[in-house]
Amino acid sequence: MKFPIQRLHITFTTASLLWGLSSPAFAQQIWLGTGRIISGAGEGGTVELKLSVTDNNVQFLSGPSKDEPPFQLNNSTGLNGTVNMNAGTWQFVQTGNELGVSLSQNNPYRIIRYRLFPKS
């Protein structure tokens, strides 16, 4: 049975499109953990933080920046970088399977350090 080249091309194109629509474009990873207020208002208290990372886009799912828009970090060497948001300055340092996150706030003055791990 002979298949014309044009029909074969259409078949492969259609199959590719259907496969692409059924597979996720980006893998989402959830990071969560606890933090300790190490200085300032509420010192000694513990807090929780949850992040969603899709490609290079980071979105707070909880915490003081929950209602702020997503932002990007350098993902080529892990989640590392600093970003200024309404809640304060966030610093991210990934070491293996652990994400260290610090929040420095000015009003009220407060520093919070978190240890986050990927949700399994």
N, CA, C and O atoms as a DFTB+ gen file, in Angstrom:
480 C
 N C O
     1  1       0.848      -1.166       0.000
     2  2       0.000       0.000       0.000
     3  2       0.894       1.230       0.000
     4  3       1.794       1.366       0.828
     5  1       0.627       2.116      -0.942
     6  2       1.420       3.337      -1.032
     7  2       0.700       4.465      -0.309
     8  3      -0.512       4.644      -0.427
     9  1       1.492       5.212       0.440
    10  2       0.970       6.374       1.155
    11  2       1.564       7.601       0.504
    12  3       2.788       7.720       0.451
    13  1       0.768       8.505       0.015
    14  2       1.361       9.717      -0.548
    15  2       2.109      10.487       0.543
    16  3       1.682      10.500       1.697
    17  1       3.201      11.115       0.188
    18  2       4.049      11.860       1.124
    19  2       3.235      12.923       1.870
    20  3       3.407      13.093       3.077
    21  1       2.371      13.625       1.181
    22  2       1.582      14.680       1.821
    23  2       0.689      14.100       2.919
    24  3       0.588      14.683       3.999
    25  1       0.051      12.980       2.664
    26  2      -0.826      12.351       3.653
    27  2       0.009      11.878       4.857
    28  3      -0.424      12.016       6.001
    29  1       1.189      11.329       4.603
    30  2       2.076      10.879       5.666
    31  2       2.492      12.064       6.544
    32  3       2.509      11.956       7.770
    33  1       2.827      13.193       5.914
    34  2       3.214      14.405       6.647
    35  2       2.062      14.886       7.531
    36  3       2.281      15.242       8.689
    37  1       0.859      14.898       7.006
    38  2      -0.314      15.330       7.777
    39  2      -0.548      14.395       8.961
    40  3      -0.878      14.851      10.056
    41  1      -0.381      13.103       8.747
    42  2      -0.579      12.125       9.822
    43  2       0.423      12.362      10.951
    44  3       0.042      12.394      12.121
    45  1       1.707      12.527      10.606
    46  2       2.724      12.763      11.629
    47  2       2.513      14.098      12.337
    48  3       2.694      14.179      13.552
    49  1       2.139      15.134      11.613
    50  2       1.889      16.445      12.211
    51  2       0.726      16.374      13.192
    52  3       0.809      16.917      14.294
    53  1      -0.354      15.711      12.802
    54  2      -1.519      15.564      13.672
    55  2      -1.152      14.779      14.930
    56  3      -1.540      15.160      16.034
    57  1      -0.409      13.687      14.768
    58  2       0.004      12.886      15.926
    59  2       0.882      13.705      16.862
    60  3       0.738      13.602      18.081
    61  1       1.783      14.510      16.326
    62  2       2.652      15.351      17.157
    63  2       1.847      16.375      17.942
    64  3       2.093      16.593      19.128
    65  1       0.891      16.996      17.280
    66  2       0.063      17.995      17.954
    67  2      -0.763      17.367      19.071
    68  3      -0.863      17.934      20.159
    69  1      -1.351      16.213      18.816
    70  2      -2.152      15.550      19.839
    71  2      -1.290      15.122      21.023
    72  3      -1.722      15.246      22.169
    73  1      -0.096      14.628      20.775
    74  2       0.799      14.244      21.867
    75  2       1.189      15.481      22.666
    76  3       1.227      15.436      23.895
    77  1       1.479      16.588      21.981
    78  2       1.870      17.830      22.653
    79  2       0.757      18.384      23.524
    80  3       1.023      18.929      24.595
    81  1      -0.480      18.253      23.084
    82  2      -1.604      18.754      23.869
    83  2      -1.877      17.888      25.086
    84  3      -2.416      18.372      26.081
    85  1      -1.514      16.622      25.021
    86  2      -1.805      15.735      26.139
    87  2      -0.686      15.685      27.166
    88  3      -0.878      15.140      28.253
    89  1       0.486      16.246      26.848
    90  2       1.591      16.218      27.806
    91  2       1.777      17.600      28.415
    92  3       1.531      18.604      27.747
    93  1       2.211      17.671      29.683
    94  2       2.395      18.966      30.322
    95  2       3.558      19.724      29.694
    96  3       4.566      19.126      29.317
    97  1       3.415      21.036      29.583
    98  2       4.461      21.859      28.988
    99  2       5.636      22.014      29.953
   100  3       6.789      21.933      29.528
   101  1       5.373      22.231      31.217
   102  2       6.415      22.445      32.196
   103  2       6.104      21.629      33.444
   104  3       4.946      21.488      33.837
   105  1       7.132      21.105      34.045
   106  2       6.948      20.364      35.295
   107  2       6.905      21.346      36.457
   108  3       7.767      22.217      36.573
   109  1       5.919      21.206      37.300
   110  2       5.786      22.060      38.474
   111  2       6.383      21.324      39.666
   112  3       6.178      20.123      39.846
   113  1       7.120      22.066      40.467
   114  2       7.675      21.499      41.689
   115  2       7.221      22.359      42.862
   116  3       7.280      23.587      42.805
   117  1       6.771      21.706      43.916
   118  2       6.345      22.402      45.132
   119  2       7.448      22.264      46.176
   120  3       7.939      21.164      46.427
   121  1       7.833      23.382      46.782
   122  2       8.795      23.421      47.873
   123  2       8.055      23.887      49.120
   124  3       7.279      24.840      49.063
   125  1       8.293      23.214      50.251
   126  2       7.651      23.664      51.485
   127  2       8.541      23.370      52.682
   128  3       9.398      22.487      52.650
   129  1       8.310      24.138      53.735
   130  2       9.087      23.964      54.955
   131  2       8.775      25.034      55.972
   132  3       7.855      25.834      55.805
   133  1       9.569      25.031      57.040
   134  2       9.358      25.982      58.129
   135  2      10.507      26.967      58.210
   136  3      11.602      26.743      57.695
   137  1      10.208      28.055      58.874
   138  2      11.211      29.086      59.097
   139  2      11.150      29.580      60.525
   140  3      10.179      29.357      61.247
   141  1      12.202      30.250      60.907
   142  2      12.277      30.820      62.247
   143  2      12.545      32.313      62.117
   144  3      13.388      32.744      61.330
   145  1      11.818      33.085      62.895
   146  2      12.060      34.523      62.937
   147  2      13.302      34.705      63.808
   148  3      13.254      34.490      65.019
   149  1      14.416      35.102      63.183
   150  2      15.675      35.157      63.925
   151  2      15.979      36.537      64.489
   152  3      16.873      36.688      65.321
   153  1      15.238      37.542      64.038
   154  2      15.481      38.887      64.540
   155  2      14.255      39.757      64.287
   156  3      13.594      39.627      63.257
   157  1      13.961      40.633      65.223
   158  2      12.863      41.569      65.039
   159  2      11.562      41.086      65.643
   160  3      11.540      40.189      66.486
   161  1      10.465      41.707      65.190
   162  2       9.136      41.402      65.715
   163  2       8.821      39.916      65.601
   164  3       8.930      39.337      64.520
   165  1       8.431      39.299      66.714
   166  2       8.100      37.881      66.729
   167  2       9.304      36.963      66.857
   168  3       9.192      35.761      66.615
   169  1      10.452      37.511      67.234
   170  2      11.690      36.731      67.310
   171  2      11.489      35.420      68.069
   172  3      10.889      35.393      69.143
   173  1      12.006      34.329      67.483
   174  2      11.883      33.009      68.081
   175  2      10.693      32.225      67.555
   176  3      10.631      31.007      67.722
   177  1       9.756      32.901      66.926
   178  2       8.573      32.224      66.394
   179  2       8.887      31.417      65.148
   180  3       9.895      31.645      64.480
   181  1       8.014      30.477      64.849
   182  2       8.167      29.686      63.631
   183  2       7.036      29.995      62.659
   184  3       5.913      30.302      63.059
   185  1       7.357      29.908      61.394
   186  2       6.399      30.189      60.319
   187  2       6.603      29.152      59.222
   188  3       7.638      28.486      59.179
   189  1       5.629      29.013      58.343
   190  2       5.723      28.064      57.243
   191  2       5.707      28.812      55.916
   192  3       5.199      29.929      55.816
   193  1       6.275      28.168      54.902
   194  2       6.338      28.756      53.570
   195  2       6.158      27.654      52.537
   196  3       6.659      26.541      52.697
   197  1       5.426      27.990      51.464
   198  2       5.189      27.046      50.375
   199  2       5.355      27.788      49.057
   200  3       4.762      28.847      48.856
   201  1       6.172      27.225      48.151
   202  2       6.446      27.826      46.850
   203  2       6.105      26.848      45.736
   204  3       6.178      25.632      45.913
   205  1       5.735      27.394      44.598
   206  2       5.558      26.615      43.382
   207  2       6.599      27.104      42.384
   208  3       6.730      28.306      42.153
   209  1       7.345      26.159      41.788
   210  2       8.346      26.516      40.783
   211  2       7.987      25.798      39.495
   212  3       7.923      24.570      39.453
   213  1       7.756      26.571      38.450
   214  2       7.466      26.041      37.124
   215  2       8.440      26.695      36.167
   216  3       8.385      27.902      35.935
   217  1       9.347      25.875      35.605
   218  2      10.428      26.381      34.779
   219  2      11.235      27.345      35.641
   220  3      11.696      26.934      36.706
   221  1      11.430      28.586      35.250
   222  2      12.158      29.566      36.074
   223  2      11.219      30.456      36.873
   224  3      11.679      31.370      37.557
   225  1       9.920      30.214      36.803
   226  2       8.951      31.061      37.484
   227  2       8.657      30.542      38.883
   228  3       8.305      29.377      39.067
   229  1       8.806      31.423      39.866
   230  2       8.564      31.088      41.263
   231  2       7.326      31.841      41.722
   232  3       7.212      33.047      41.501
   233  1       6.398      31.134      42.360
   234  2       5.166      31.732      42.874
   235  2       5.011      31.340      44.338
   236  3       5.105      30.162      44.682
   237  1       4.773      32.324      45.200
   238  2       4.507      32.043      46.609
   239  2       3.085      31.514      46.740
   240  3       2.139      32.140      46.261
   241  1       2.934      30.370      47.384
   242  2       1.613      29.813      47.658
   243  2       1.175      30.112      49.083
   244  3       0.008      29.920      49.427
   245  1       2.105      30.582      49.917
   246  2       1.805      31.015      51.280
   247  2       2.865      32.032      51.680
   248  3       3.804      32.294      50.928
   249  1       2.708      32.594      52.855
   250  2       3.696      33.557      53.347
   251  2       3.366      34.989      52.982
   252  3       2.342      35.259      52.353
   253  1       4.239      35.912      53.378
   254  2       3.957      37.345      53.200
   255  2       3.887      37.823      51.747
   256  3       3.355      38.904      51.492
   257  1       4.403      37.056      50.798
   258  2       4.343      37.462      49.385
   259  2       3.352      36.641      48.581
   260  3       3.427      36.595      47.353
   261  1       2.421      35.991      49.275
   262  2       1.444      35.106      48.620
   263  2       0.666      35.799      47.499
   264  3       0.406      35.181      46.466
   265  1       0.296      37.041      47.675
   266  2      -0.534      37.733      46.689
   267  2       0.266      38.499      45.642
   268  3      -0.307      39.245      44.848
   269  1       1.596      38.318      45.634
   270  2       2.421      39.021      44.659
   271  2       2.610      38.155      43.410
   272  3       2.490      36.932      43.479
   273  1       2.906      38.793      42.262
   274  2       3.042      38.030      41.019
   275  2       4.287      37.132      41.030
   276  3       5.210      37.357      41.813
   277  1       4.309      36.113      40.159
   278  2       5.485      35.239      40.065
   279  2       6.713      36.032      39.615
   280  3       6.598      37.116      39.045
   281  1       7.872      35.474      39.881
   282  2       9.136      36.098      39.480
   283  2      10.062      34.998      38.990
   284  3       9.756      33.813      39.124
   285  1      11.199      35.396      38.419
   286  2      12.142      34.421      37.880
   287  2      13.454      34.434      38.642
   288  3      13.937      35.485      39.063
   289  1      14.029      33.233      38.812
   290  2      15.359      33.067      39.387
   291  2      16.222      32.311      38.396
   292  3      15.708      31.658      37.488
   293  1      17.545      32.399      38.570
   294  2      18.469      31.643      37.738
   295  2      18.339      30.170      38.089
   296  3      18.763      29.752      39.167
   297  1      17.761      29.381      37.198
   298  2      17.510      27.973      37.467
   299  2      18.586      27.064      36.884
   300  3      18.524      25.850      37.074
   301  1      19.579      27.625      36.172
   302  2      20.594      26.782      35.541
   303  2      21.510      26.136      36.572
   304  3      22.055      25.062      36.318
   305  1      21.689      26.760      37.717
   306  2      22.538      26.186      38.770
   307  2      21.722      26.010      40.047
   308  3      22.265      26.109      41.148
   309  1      20.451      25.756      39.912
   310  2      19.582      25.647      41.076
   311  2      18.814      26.938      41.258
   312  3      18.959      27.875      40.472
   313  1      17.999      26.985      42.293
   314  2      17.193      28.176      42.575
   315  2      18.033      29.123      43.434
   316  3      18.038      29.023      44.661
   317  1      18.726      30.022      42.790
   318  2      19.608      30.948      43.491
   319  2      19.338      32.362      43.017
   320  3      19.139      32.610      41.828
   321  1      19.333      33.287      43.966
   322  2      19.159      34.676      43.593
   323  2      18.451      35.477      44.664
   324  3      18.066      34.959      45.712
   325  1      18.291      36.752      44.370
   326  2      17.656      37.700      45.284
   327  2      16.580      38.451      44.515
   328  3      16.763      38.814      43.353
   329  1      15.448      38.678      45.190
   330  2      14.365      39.433      44.561
   331  2      13.745      40.358      45.609
   332  3      13.519      39.960      46.752
   333  1      13.476      41.595      45.198
   334  2      12.807      42.574      46.060
   335  2      11.320      42.561      45.747
   336  3      10.914      42.691      44.592
   337  1      10.515      42.402      46.788
   338  2       9.069      42.385      46.632
   339  2       8.461      43.308      47.685
   340  3       9.180      43.853      48.522
   341  1       7.148      43.485      47.647
   342  2       6.480      44.356      48.622
   343  2       6.735      43.918      50.057
   344  3       6.852      44.760      50.947
   345  1       6.822      42.610      50.295
   346  2       7.012      42.090      51.651
   347  2       8.441      42.279      52.161
   348  3       8.677      42.220      53.367
   349  1       9.387      42.502      51.265
   350  2      10.786      42.666      51.654
   351  2      11.712      42.056      50.611
   352  3      11.322      41.832      49.465
   353  1      12.945      41.792      51.031
   354  2      13.944      41.214      50.138
   355  2      14.082      39.726      50.424
   356  3      14.391      39.322      51.545
   357  1      13.852      38.923      49.402
   358  2      13.949      37.471      49.504
   359  2      15.263      37.025      48.895
   360  3      15.644      37.484      47.819
   361  1      15.962      36.125      49.586
   362  2      17.196      35.548      49.063
   363  2      17.043      34.025      49.030
   364  3      16.594      33.418      50.002
   365  1      17.422      33.414      47.898
   366  2      17.266      31.977      47.678
   367  2      18.628      31.350      47.402
   368  3      19.390      31.835      46.566
   369  1      18.924      30.259      48.118
   370  2      20.157      29.509      47.895
   371  2      19.811      28.026      47.944
   372  3      19.436      27.497      48.990
   373  1      19.941      27.360      46.792
   374  2      19.662      25.930      46.738
   375  2      20.956      25.150      46.883
   376  3      21.942      25.410      46.192
   377  1      20.931      24.187      47.799
   378  2      22.048      23.268      47.981
   379  2      21.484      21.859      47.909
   380  3      20.885      21.370      48.866
   381  1      21.677      21.223      46.788
   382  2      21.128      19.882      46.604
   383  2      19.617      19.894      46.689
   384  3      18.947      20.608      45.943
   385  1      19.081      19.093      47.610
   386  2      17.640      18.945      47.765
   387  2      17.069      19.862      48.840
   388  3      15.968      19.620      49.335
   389  1      17.798      20.907      49.204
   390  2      17.343      21.856      50.219
   391  2      17.402      23.265      49.651
   392  3      18.352      23.634      48.961
   393  1      16.370      24.045      49.955
   394  2      16.310      25.428      49.509
   395  2      16.305      26.328      50.734
   396  3      15.352      26.320      51.513
   397  1      17.362      27.098      50.903
   398  2      17.429      28.076      51.981
   399  2      16.838      29.383      51.496
   400  3      17.228      29.894      50.447
   401  1      15.903      29.922      52.251
   402  2      15.225      31.165      51.873
   403  2      15.282      32.118      53.059
   404  3      14.976      31.736      54.188
   405  1      15.675      33.353      52.796
   406  2      15.701      34.380      53.845
   407  2      14.839      35.548      53.409
   408  3      14.834      35.928      52.238
   409  1      14.118      36.109      54.349
   410  2      13.319      37.307      54.108
   411  2      13.795      38.396      55.058
   412  3      13.797      38.211      56.275
   413  1      14.197      39.525      54.500
   414  2      14.574      40.698      55.298
   415  2      13.524      41.771      55.091
   416  3      13.263      42.193      53.965
   417  1      12.920      42.212      56.196
   418  2      11.887      43.249      56.140
   419  2      12.356      44.475      56.919
   420  3      13.094      44.364      57.898
   421  1      11.912      45.646      56.463
   422  2      12.265      46.892      57.150
   423  2      11.153      47.429      58.033
   424  3      11.429      48.025      59.074
   425  1       9.891      47.230      57.635
   426  2       8.790      47.837      58.384
   427  2       7.669      46.822      58.589
   428  3       6.844      46.683      57.685
   429  1       7.577      46.120      59.681
   430  2       8.473      46.206      60.831
   431  2       9.759      45.438      60.549
   432  3       9.769      44.527      59.720
   433  1      10.834      45.797      61.226
   434  2      12.116      45.134      61.050
   435  2      11.986      43.674      61.464
   436  3      11.516      43.361      62.558
   437  1      12.415      42.783      60.565
   438  2      12.330      41.353      60.851
   439  2      13.188      40.589      59.850
   440  3      13.274      40.959      58.679
   441  1      13.823      39.518      60.325
   442  2      14.548      38.598      59.444
   443  2      14.032      37.194      59.727
   444  3      13.992      36.747      60.874
   445  1      13.640      36.509      58.658
   446  2      13.130      35.139      58.762
   447  2      13.994      34.245      57.878
   448  3      14.287      34.588      56.733
   449  1      14.397      33.100      58.416
   450  2      15.148      32.109      57.632
   451  2      14.344      30.818      57.559
   452  3      13.901      30.273      58.570
   453  1      14.171      30.350      56.323
   454  2      13.386      29.134      56.056
   455  2      14.288      28.023      55.509
   456  3      15.313      28.292      54.881
   457  1      13.898      26.795      55.753
   458  2      14.477      25.611      55.114
   459  2      13.353      24.886      54.397
   460  3      12.433      24.371      55.032
   461  1      13.427      24.848      53.068
   462  2      12.375      24.221      52.279
   463  2      12.918      22.966      51.590
   464  3      14.101      22.865      51.267
   465  1      12.003      22.015      51.379
   466  2      12.334      20.769      50.708
   467  2      11.269      20.480      49.662
   468  3      10.117      20.879      49.828
   469  1      11.642      19.782      48.571
   470  2      10.627      19.465      47.559
   471  2       9.577      18.509      48.124
   472  3       9.891      17.574      48.861
   473  1       8.350      18.766      47.763
   474  2       7.251      17.883      48.189
   475  2       7.331      16.613      47.342
   476  3       7.436      16.666      46.116
   477  1       7.279      15.486      48.020
   478  2       7.380      14.224      47.266
   479  2       6.048      13.565      47.083
   480  3       5.965      12.499      46.472
